[in-house]
XYZ file of C-alpha atoms in Angstrom:
656
model
C -59.187 -8.973 -2.902
C -62.711 -9.919 -1.476
C -63.663 -8.994 2.673
C -64.947 -13.184 2.275
C -60.980 -14.564 1.010
C -58.645 -12.568 3.405
C -59.538 -13.808 6.613
C -59.855 -17.562 4.781
C -55.698 -16.424 3.157
C -54.920 -15.637 6.979
C -56.222 -18.815 8.876
C -54.506 -20.902 5.699
C -50.934 -19.071 6.442
C -51.338 -19.682 10.202
C -52.117 -23.292 9.759
C -49.581 -24.031 7.716
C -47.348 -22.901 10.369
C -46.041 -19.491 7.647
C -45.792 -15.990 8.254
C -47.435 -15.003 4.737
C -44.525 -13.987 2.417
C -41.574 -15.889 4.616
C -40.520 -18.235 2.298
C -38.242 -20.498 4.141
C -40.700 -21.419 6.661
C -42.727 -23.802 3.666
C -40.782 -26.300 1.908
C -40.104 -24.796 -1.096
C -41.939 -26.567 -4.464
C -40.874 -28.280 -7.455
C -40.587 -27.015 -10.602
C -43.703 -26.236 -12.754
C -44.096 -28.477 -15.339
C -44.018 -27.292 -19.025
C -46.634 -24.864 -20.272
C -48.357 -24.953 -15.869
C -47.823 -21.277 -14.319
C -45.860 -21.500 -11.560
C -48.221 -18.674 -9.256
C -51.600 -18.124 -10.885
C -52.271 -14.718 -12.086
C -55.058 -14.354 -8.904
C -52.542 -15.242 -6.050
C -49.982 -13.412 -7.246
C -50.384 -10.427 -4.168
C -48.381 -10.985 -1.685
C -49.497 -13.199 1.272
C -51.506 -15.198 -0.644
C -50.787 -18.946 0.433
C -51.941 -22.352 -0.975
C -55.277 -23.773 -0.314
C -53.340 -26.865 -0.310
C -50.316 -29.245 -1.464
C -49.867 -32.179 -3.968
C -47.712 -34.700 -1.567
C -48.030 -38.012 -3.437
C -48.251 -38.694 -6.891
C -48.474 -42.184 -8.433
C -49.080 -43.211 -12.666
C -50.691 -40.491 -14.928
C -51.513 -37.262 -13.232
C -51.945 -34.144 -14.343
C -52.191 -30.526 -13.485
C -54.842 -27.778 -15.098
C -53.578 -23.898 -14.279
C -54.993 -21.057 -15.849
C -56.514 -23.742 -18.949
C -53.114 -25.115 -19.034
C -52.637 -29.144 -18.487
C -49.273 -30.746 -18.136
C -48.408 -33.794 -15.833
C -47.080 -32.845 -12.424
C -44.821 -33.925 -10.164
C -46.618 -32.707 -6.967
C -46.233 -29.214 -5.342
C -49.049 -26.420 -4.156
C -52.404 -25.994 -5.383
C -53.921 -22.897 -5.779
C -57.772 -21.685 -5.990
C -58.822 -23.122 -9.563
C -56.393 -25.500 -10.247
C -57.723 -28.758 -11.152
C -55.824 -32.070 -10.768
C -57.012 -35.054 -13.162
C -55.665 -39.082 -12.654
C -55.686 -41.260 -15.449
C -56.051 -45.159 -15.567
C -53.669 -46.355 -13.320
C -52.848 -42.855 -11.468
C -53.511 -41.457 -7.861
C -52.746 -39.033 -5.686
C -52.699 -37.156 -2.486
C -53.913 -33.649 -1.405
C -53.269 -32.415 2.057
C -54.651 -29.401 3.097
C -53.432 -27.138 6.578
C -54.640 -28.474 9.356
C -53.672 -32.357 8.440
C -56.912 -33.237 6.360
C -55.983 -35.153 3.404
C -57.254 -36.527 0.111
C -57.108 -39.379 -1.743
C -57.422 -39.102 -5.354
C -58.528 -42.533 -7.524
C -58.184 -43.020 -10.196
C -59.900 -41.886 -13.813
C -61.116 -39.118 -11.185
C -60.827 -34.935 -11.606
C -61.419 -32.070 -9.042
C -61.539 -28.512 -9.319
C -59.933 -26.882 -6.025
C -61.802 -23.584 -5.244
C -62.841 -21.482 -1.891
C -66.304 -20.153 -0.938
C -67.499 -18.321 2.069
C -67.568 -21.553 3.771
C -63.948 -22.307 3.290
C -62.585 -25.298 0.600
C -64.559 -26.463 -1.970
C -63.354 -29.488 -3.571
C -65.329 -30.126 -6.938
C -65.701 -33.718 -8.188
C -66.488 -34.573 -11.684
C -65.862 -38.043 -11.986
C -63.953 -41.021 -9.702
C -63.552 -41.237 -6.706
C -61.827 -39.401 -3.725
C -61.316 -40.324 0.098
C -61.174 -37.302 2.833
C -59.614 -38.397 5.599
C -59.270 -35.681 9.014
C -57.165 -37.341 11.338
C -57.454 -37.247 15.123
C -54.593 -34.932 15.881
C -55.854 -32.557 12.841
C -54.123 -29.141 13.527
C -56.490 -26.885 15.325
C -57.308 -23.565 14.002
C -54.901 -20.319 15.355
C -56.326 -18.222 17.797
C -59.049 -15.159 16.160
C -59.440 -17.655 12.763
C -61.722 -19.775 11.373
C -61.069 -23.441 10.772
C -61.138 -24.699 7.630
C -64.291 -26.067 6.510
C -63.437 -28.547 3.655
C -66.951 -29.070 1.419
C -66.940 -31.427 -1.900
C -69.343 -31.288 -4.324
C -70.517 -33.597 -7.420
C -72.994 -33.280 -10.352
C -75.137 -34.444 -7.650
C -75.372 -32.175 -4.498
C -72.345 -31.989 -2.018
C -71.228 -33.515 1.077
C -70.403 -31.098 3.768
C -66.940 -31.931 5.834
C -66.926 -30.743 9.368
C -62.953 -30.296 11.671
C -63.754 -33.476 14.006
C -61.646 -36.535 13.082
C -63.357 -38.641 10.218
C -63.090 -41.297 7.077
C -65.140 -40.233 4.494
C -64.855 -42.099 0.414
C -67.096 -40.415 -2.366
C -67.566 -42.041 -5.051
C -69.069 -39.992 -8.660
C -70.578 -42.128 -11.389
C -71.543 -41.350 -14.332
C -75.681 -41.250 -12.272
C -75.246 -41.363 -9.574
C -72.697 -40.665 -6.496
C -72.484 -42.505 -3.467
C -71.193 -41.409 -0.033
C -70.339 -44.048 2.020
C -68.878 -42.755 5.890
C -66.942 -45.153 7.341
C -65.773 -42.485 10.621
C -67.150 -39.872 11.919
C -70.405 -38.321 10.602
C -71.386 -35.945 7.554
C -74.202 -33.810 5.859
C -75.313 -34.700 2.432
C -77.567 -32.391 1.009
C -78.957 -32.878 -2.567
C -79.397 -30.185 -5.499
C -82.735 -30.352 -4.646
C -82.349 -28.990 -1.176
C -83.194 -32.428 0.821
C -80.106 -33.129 3.454
C -79.685 -35.885 5.117
C -76.755 -36.559 8.121
C -74.429 -39.838 8.050
C -72.206 -40.794 10.499
C -70.099 -44.063 11.132
C -71.283 -47.228 9.190
C -74.079 -45.659 6.577
C -73.782 -44.876 3.052
C -75.152 -42.254 1.086
C -76.951 -42.718 -2.665
C -76.980 -38.971 -4.293
C -78.763 -37.978 -6.698
C -80.014 -34.705 -9.029
C -83.094 -35.763 -7.122
C -83.150 -37.412 -3.699
C -80.842 -38.599 -1.207
C -81.371 -42.057 0.183
C -79.608 -43.498 3.090
C -78.591 -46.991 4.455
C -76.305 -48.932 6.450
C -73.058 -49.845 4.794
C -72.542 -53.172 4.517
C -69.479 -55.584 4.461
C -69.148 -58.099 2.330
C -67.612 -61.460 2.583
C -64.029 -61.504 0.737
C -61.441 -64.601 0.247
C -58.958 -65.209 3.231
C -55.463 -67.467 1.531
C -53.040 -68.869 3.889
C -49.993 -69.231 2.152
C -46.603 -70.967 4.076
C -43.936 -67.576 4.091
C -41.725 -69.675 5.405
C -41.224 -72.699 7.971
C -44.709 -75.280 8.007
C -47.972 -73.949 8.793
C -51.144 -76.217 8.963
C -54.590 -75.575 9.015
C -58.546 -76.634 9.822
C -61.437 -76.502 9.081
C -64.295 -75.805 11.220
C -65.599 -78.676 13.063
C -63.164 -80.753 12.280
C -60.530 -82.341 14.321
C -58.228 -83.266 11.541
C -55.230 -80.733 10.794
C -53.703 -80.600 7.517
C -50.427 -79.223 5.284
C -50.706 -76.217 4.254
C -50.668 -76.411 0.584
C -48.099 -74.851 -1.200
C -49.864 -72.637 -3.391
C -51.899 -71.888 -0.536
C -55.861 -72.684 0.999
C -58.803 -70.661 0.884
C -60.035 -70.240 4.311
C -63.862 -69.968 5.179
C -64.941 -68.769 8.730
C -64.655 -70.586 11.737
C -61.029 -72.446 9.711
C -57.978 -72.115 12.113
C -54.486 -72.110 11.269
C -51.023 -72.739 13.271
C -47.828 -72.424 12.120
C -45.204 -75.023 13.728
C -42.319 -72.638 12.515
C -42.052 -70.277 10.538
C -44.667 -67.842 9.260
C -48.246 -68.378 7.695
C -49.560 -65.095 5.658
C -52.884 -64.503 5.586
C -53.593 -62.628 2.393
C -57.653 -60.780 1.422
C -58.437 -60.413 -1.861
C -59.025 -56.987 -3.311
C -56.807 -55.620 -0.880
C -52.866 -54.847 0.014
C -53.254 -55.633 3.823
C -52.021 -58.481 4.731
C -52.366 -60.977 8.499
C -48.706 -63.221 9.429
C -48.946 -65.520 11.706
C -45.840 -65.980 13.461
C -43.155 -69.193 15.173
C -45.723 -70.721 17.372
C -48.773 -68.826 16.723
C -52.386 -70.294 16.680
C -55.537 -68.268 14.927
C -59.369 -68.419 14.160
C -60.654 -66.397 11.249
C -63.690 -65.805 12.462
C -64.730 -63.504 8.860
C -62.739 -61.402 6.780
C -65.348 -58.540 4.445
C -64.734 -55.444 2.581
C -66.832 -52.358 1.475
C -65.264 -49.765 -0.593
C -62.225 -48.454 0.689
C -63.134 -50.493 4.304
C -61.756 -54.140 5.218
C -62.720 -55.895 8.267
C -60.710 -58.939 9.601
C -62.163 -60.719 12.758
C -60.202 -62.972 14.395
C -59.614 -64.618 17.307
C -56.007 -64.664 18.386
C -55.773 -67.892 20.681
C -51.683 -67.904 21.327
C -48.454 -66.515 19.715
C -48.159 -63.383 17.641
C -49.799 -61.922 14.605
C -48.229 -59.036 12.512
C -50.691 -56.881 11.424
C -49.721 -55.195 7.583
C -52.351 -52.792 7.006
C -52.585 -51.375 3.274
C -51.857 -46.999 2.316
C -55.025 -45.655 0.866
C -57.940 -48.037 3.124
C -59.216 -47.801 6.250
C -58.826 -51.372 8.560
C -60.815 -52.550 11.236
C -59.291 -55.693 12.408
C -61.383 -57.243 15.505
C -59.687 -59.598 18.124
C -61.554 -60.883 21.697
C -62.531 -57.637 23.113
C -60.238 -55.510 20.892
C -60.939 -54.035 17.852
C -58.244 -51.800 16.083
C -58.710 -49.071 13.698
C -56.256 -47.636 10.997
C -56.806 -44.832 8.600
C -53.997 -45.765 6.223
C -50.765 -47.903 6.180
C -49.985 -48.990 9.097
C -47.241 -52.355 10.279
C -48.429 -53.561 14.082
C -47.427 -56.477 15.881
C -50.034 -58.020 17.839
C -49.265 -60.694 20.737
C -51.096 -62.596 22.554
C -51.119 -62.733 26.273
C -52.251 -64.137 29.741
C -55.009 -61.712 30.843
C -54.751 -59.663 27.265
C -53.105 -58.033 24.146
C -49.453 -56.535 23.725
C -49.940 -54.104 20.641
C -46.842 -52.467 18.732
C -46.689 -50.117 16.049
C -43.658 -49.785 14.290
C -45.188 -47.578 11.928
C -48.844 -45.688 11.749
C -51.152 -43.956 14.081
C -54.491 -46.597 15.432
C -56.967 -46.158 17.784
C -57.316 -49.126 20.291
C -61.730 -49.270 21.100
C -62.329 -51.412 23.693
C -66.488 -51.261 24.774
C -66.578 -47.229 24.512
C -63.468 -46.223 25.199
C -61.035 -44.734 22.595
C -57.290 -45.354 22.892
C -54.572 -43.763 20.268
C -51.762 -45.534 19.592
C -48.783 -43.691 17.942
C -46.557 -44.528 16.137
C -43.349 -46.378 17.873
C -45.381 -46.545 20.617
C -46.319 -50.214 22.508
C -49.489 -50.869 24.431
C -49.923 -53.487 26.757
C -54.270 -54.283 27.500
C -54.932 -56.416 30.207
C -58.873 -57.615 30.586
C -59.504 -54.315 32.913
C -58.413 -50.659 32.824
C -56.366 -48.390 30.440
C -54.037 -49.291 27.907
C -50.491 -48.888 29.316
C -48.727 -47.043 26.711
C -44.637 -46.891 26.531
C -42.485 -45.752 23.852
C -40.653 -49.125 21.940
C -37.170 -48.728 22.133
C -34.920 -48.869 19.226
C -33.041 -52.287 17.964
C -29.667 -53.022 18.688
C -28.426 -53.239 15.392
C -29.698 -49.570 13.675
C -28.408 -48.553 10.348
C -28.288 -45.357 8.916
C -30.243 -44.237 5.689
C -26.926 -43.916 3.532
C -26.828 -46.935 0.234
C -24.732 -50.467 0.215
C -24.518 -51.238 3.561
C -24.306 -55.286 4.300
C -25.143 -57.039 7.337
C -23.746 -60.880 7.817
C -26.138 -62.439 10.454
C -26.989 -66.408 10.747
C -30.480 -65.714 12.259
C -33.485 -63.366 11.662
C -33.084 -60.441 14.117
C -35.035 -56.875 14.417
C -32.722 -53.771 12.355
C -33.827 -50.088 13.383
C -33.530 -47.872 9.965
C -32.712 -44.759 11.251
C -32.304 -40.607 10.181
C -31.216 -38.142 11.970
C -34.325 -35.436 11.447
C -36.646 -35.535 14.007
C -40.499 -35.163 13.628
C -43.287 -36.838 11.765
C -42.634 -38.563 9.030
C -43.763 -40.913 6.342
C -41.608 -44.179 5.477
C -42.203 -46.527 3.286
C -39.697 -49.888 3.122
C -39.577 -52.605 0.591
C -37.470 -55.147 -0.423
C -36.617 -54.266 -4.006
C -35.490 -50.984 -5.531
C -38.256 -50.179 -7.164
C -40.383 -50.094 -3.613
C -43.391 -52.753 -5.683
C -42.866 -55.413 -2.595
C -44.002 -53.161 0.465
C -42.452 -54.056 3.757
C -43.357 -50.877 5.725
C -45.566 -48.202 5.525
C -46.752 -45.824 6.941
C -45.896 -42.340 9.911
C -43.138 -42.305 12.037
C -41.808 -40.558 14.361
C -38.367 -40.672 16.535
C -36.005 -41.116 14.285
C -36.876 -44.454 13.299
C -38.351 -47.811 12.504
C -37.375 -51.864 13.611
C -38.312 -54.037 11.476
C -37.526 -57.520 10.739
C -34.559 -58.555 8.620
C -34.278 -60.570 5.724
C -31.776 -63.823 6.123
C -31.132 -63.415 2.878
C -32.122 -60.734 0.604
C -32.445 -56.268 0.747
C -34.227 -53.951 1.995
C -34.667 -50.676 0.593
C -36.078 -47.629 2.081
C -37.362 -44.239 2.212
C -38.301 -40.996 4.301
C -40.632 -38.306 3.332
C -41.992 -35.110 5.064
C -45.475 -34.629 5.721
C -44.835 -31.891 2.449
C -44.251 -35.117 0.755
C -40.397 -33.614 -0.041
C -37.938 -36.634 -0.018
C -35.857 -36.086 3.282
C -33.396 -39.440 3.366
C -33.119 -43.058 1.201
C -30.569 -45.667 1.958
C -30.524 -49.553 1.086
C -28.530 -53.319 2.724
C -27.927 -56.272 1.410
C -28.415 -59.534 4.315
C -27.169 -62.593 4.242
C -25.312 -65.585 6.816
C -22.052 -64.985 7.741
C -19.359 -66.084 6.406
C -17.621 -68.808 7.980
C -14.190 -69.021 8.119
C -13.938 -72.813 7.919
C -12.386 -73.596 5.363
C -10.923 -70.809 4.697
C -8.720 -70.574 7.624
C -9.725 -72.635 10.125
C -8.943 -76.084 8.365
C -7.080 -74.500 5.499
C -4.215 -76.810 5.059
C -0.807 -76.008 3.598
C 1.658 -78.665 1.659
C 5.316 -78.245 3.216
C 7.374 -80.416 0.265
C 10.698 -81.755 1.416
C 13.334 -79.900 -0.208
C 16.444 -77.096 -0.489
C 13.685 -74.470 -0.687
C 12.373 -72.746 2.292
C 8.613 -72.905 2.613
C 7.027 -69.431 3.803
C 3.148 -69.677 4.657
C 0.971 -66.541 5.791
C -1.608 -66.945 7.558
C -4.697 -64.683 9.296
C -6.864 -65.399 12.484
C -4.944 -68.235 14.102
C -1.915 -70.534 12.746
C -2.842 -72.692 10.379
C -3.056 -76.802 10.054
C 0.173 -77.824 8.368
C 0.904 -80.898 5.737
C 4.091 -82.225 5.645
C 5.042 -84.002 2.649
C 8.186 -86.394 0.903
C 8.435 -88.641 -1.997
C 7.311 -92.416 -0.818
C 10.248 -94.742 -0.160
C 10.415 -98.077 -1.077
C 9.726 -100.850 2.036
C 8.319 -97.965 5.005
C 5.709 -98.504 6.689
C 5.349 -95.023 8.012
C 6.694 -91.803 7.922
C 7.504 -89.536 11.309
C 8.044 -86.342 11.411
C 9.803 -83.834 13.691
C 9.785 -79.910 13.896
C 11.808 -78.137 15.859
C 11.832 -73.827 16.300
C 15.190 -72.674 14.362
C 18.287 -72.416 17.073
C 16.670 -74.811 18.871
C 17.625 -78.507 17.752
C 17.812 -80.229 21.044
C 13.721 -80.633 21.919
C 11.110 -80.593 18.527
C 7.838 -78.536 19.099
C 6.201 -81.182 17.716
C 6.682 -84.703 16.809
C 3.981 -86.844 14.506
C 3.421 -90.071 12.145
C 1.314 -91.075 9.514
C 1.288 -94.439 7.276
C 1.357 -92.638 4.385
C 4.240 -89.438 3.298
C 1.253 -86.900 4.387
C 2.436 -86.140 7.663
C -0.780 -83.911 8.770
C -0.323 -81.017 11.743
C -3.081 -79.470 12.929
C -4.115 -76.054 13.249
C -2.626 -74.167 16.086
C 0.717 -76.076 16.988
C 2.726 -73.651 15.244
C 2.658 -70.303 16.152
C 4.309 -67.494 14.003
C 7.954 -67.686 13.874
C 11.358 -70.143 12.000
C 10.882 -73.674 11.908
C 13.365 -76.559 10.804
C 11.697 -79.979 10.052
C 12.517 -83.399 8.857
C 10.495 -86.186 7.479
C 12.039 -89.550 8.590
C 10.436 -92.930 6.636
C 10.339 -96.118 8.961
C 10.037 -99.558 8.666
C 7.340 -102.009 9.896
C 9.951 -102.248 12.991
C 10.626 -98.516 13.049
C 13.816 -98.276 11.882
C 14.519 -96.001 9.365
C 14.931 -96.536 5.638
C 16.580 -93.345 5.335
C 18.228 -90.402 7.068
C 15.061 -87.749 7.790
C 16.808 -84.004 5.287
C 16.143 -80.601 7.196
C 13.964 -78.179 5.783
C 12.791 -74.809 6.188
C 9.417 -73.283 7.710
C 8.423 -69.954 8.385
C 4.802 -69.147 9.513
C 4.386 -65.232 8.765
C 1.072 -63.473 9.875
C -0.828 -61.661 7.254
C -3.020 -58.771 8.384
C -4.543 -58.061 5.436
C -7.790 -59.598 5.398
C -10.305 -58.511 3.476
C -13.387 -58.693 6.330
C -14.600 -58.649 9.263
C -13.046 -61.730 11.611
C -14.751 -62.037 14.679
C -13.424 -65.996 16.806
C -15.407 -64.651 20.159
C -17.658 -65.405 21.374
C -19.691 -67.820 18.891
C -22.932 -68.064 17.784
C -24.700 -69.475 19.884
C -22.295 -68.542 23.054
C -24.145 -68.654 26.317
C -24.148 -64.723 27.228
C -22.587 -62.629 30.273
C -23.081 -59.978 32.162
C -19.837 -58.845 29.531
C -19.055 -61.703 26.896
C -14.811 -61.173 25.690
C -14.763 -60.341 22.054
C -11.452 -61.546 20.136
C -10.957 -61.440 16.167
C -8.943 -59.440 13.637
C -10.165 -56.436 11.132
C -9.286 -55.229 7.516
C -6.408 -52.373 7.535
C -7.298 -49.124 7.675
C -10.671 -50.000 9.258
C -12.437 -48.538 12.515
C -13.901 -51.799 14.248
C -17.320 -51.051 17.252
C -18.993 -53.113 18.703
C -22.077 -51.945 19.775
C -20.926 -49.089 19.186
C -18.288 -48.803 21.525
C -14.963 -48.507 19.879
C -12.526 -51.234 19.452
C -8.719 -50.763 20.263
C -6.728 -52.407 17.659
C -3.268 -53.902 17.975
C -0.339 -53.762 15.664
C -1.426 -56.904 13.609
C -4.923 -54.988 13.806
C -5.946 -57.801 16.596
C -8.806 -57.464 19.123
C -9.258 -59.146 22.059
C -11.468 -56.712 25.221
C -14.997 -57.686 26.628
C -17.619 -56.264 25.896
C -21.415 -55.675 27.351
C -24.546 -57.237 24.853
C -27.778 -55.813 24.290
C -30.835 -56.154 23.482
C -32.790 -59.444 24.093
C -31.671 -62.139 22.831
C -28.345 -60.782 24.159
C -26.558 -59.264 20.732
C -22.943 -58.338 19.374
C -23.288 -55.968 16.544
C -19.508 -55.840 15.265
C -19.468 -52.727 12.414
C -16.245 -51.510 10.874
C -16.300 -48.599 9.188
C -13.580 -47.799 5.832
C -13.103 -44.699 4.755
C -14.878 -44.190 0.940
C -16.885 -47.633 1.564
C -20.473 -48.913 2.957
C -20.260 -49.968 6.550
C -20.181 -53.958 7.519
C -21.905 -55.479 9.695
C -21.586 -58.773 11.844
C -24.144 -59.565 14.222
C -23.742 -62.587 16.386
C -26.968 -63.790 18.687
C -26.221 -65.244 22.642
C -28.081 -67.637 24.739
């Protein structure tokens, strides 16, 4: 091993937080594809660590090692390895200090090293280098990892400071766009320039040309996701309803939401802006260059959700506040009387006010006033927390937040989608603290998966959501028909005793029919008497409790004389605790909350019941009746039933 190679190997081992040869400190790699050796011959010496890892793979991606090429699912990369993407391919390479390189379709690069550090030789295609502000520092006694992007037209030196640089290699030119930080660009003829944020460099074999990075205006379309939204052209006083097919907006146009949510889509990007119920904003301009999106909006009131696309840099400019993101993020911005609050559900962003830059990490909330620094605090976990397991069910009657949780702590990457193939993304980005909060759909499903920093999958889960099934019509308004006759009628009921309809054959001359019901063994005083003009006499739910009864129905003339005598019949009401689902009789949806709320109901046999994570004591008939404190704002009562071998089922009641 050369004298230059040994220090670099030592540096990379330390940055990867693993002793050379310590297999437990570094996640195991997936087996190599057929035809490609697990480790290149040059790296067989003990202590040689990989230069980087291929952490995400999309579409057609191939690894070339030792002259052999085959499809790859990711894993470690050593010096001499080449990665090639197809027309639908893409990949992300992560280095020891946290920097990443994202590779677009139809691209090829070879990984190597020289005296200055790691070299990424790009033959064609587009790559995006990101060095985060939280990049791991070099260990004492070692040198920092330096990255050089080499192209057929020259090279770009990317330092260890926070930066974001896009390099696009075409047939006759290399193009370098500096989205954040600064780089040095050197042409093959030796000409060198320094380029900083907002500048673009054209690199040819014989020259280097630098200019200001120009952002081109792009189309913004507003569509109604739910409810009703309106829009107004610049200079007009007239508000118009947003068409079902959407409306194309121009700079100066305004949008407001009467009820529901309006989605603003950016052409050529997966980024979206979601204006919430009661919100209003003015679109001042949206533009784009390469992988950079910039949206300028004046949020007049309400809440604005930001879904910032992976693989792109995003800038959202608000009055007095700039939000910068390098990659996927999910944010909620609310207008306050004297500023903004910004919640980062996923992804790390930078808050810029004037010359001041402040970091907002995933799982944090920033409160910004007109003056002073931002007050940053951790976001609270939503009261309804779902573990990362499959098949869960949630019944609720209005939209609420749900926390998708996992046990392993530390920085992870989370993807949440409304489909099992993860094509309809709801949230994506970095997360910490073991959970992310998302808005639960009124109907539908959520699928999520969590990956470690090395790209390996940690956990995944899914849950279905829908309105709570009403017991009305099944139990509350169940009318059991009890016919007159010698046979005893037995009625099984759940929740509370049902309504009963007593019947007999029509009698000639009868103007009405009278029913009297007695408890067995107590015929001196009826427990209920009712009359009706037809031979079907109803008795409302709850009048008769569990037990044995006798009853008679007597036809009467218009003068109230019996047409015939009543006949005694037998009736039995039996409580049945074999309910298939949880029945919650209290509290009701929308009920006013107090410090403690009475909860009553019945659970399926063989189940455990929890409310707001507190276990409930069930009686011999699996009923519960106790007092519990609400959780969250608005106040929630979250019921959960657990049964062996079955997914958990949740019922959510939202209180006032």
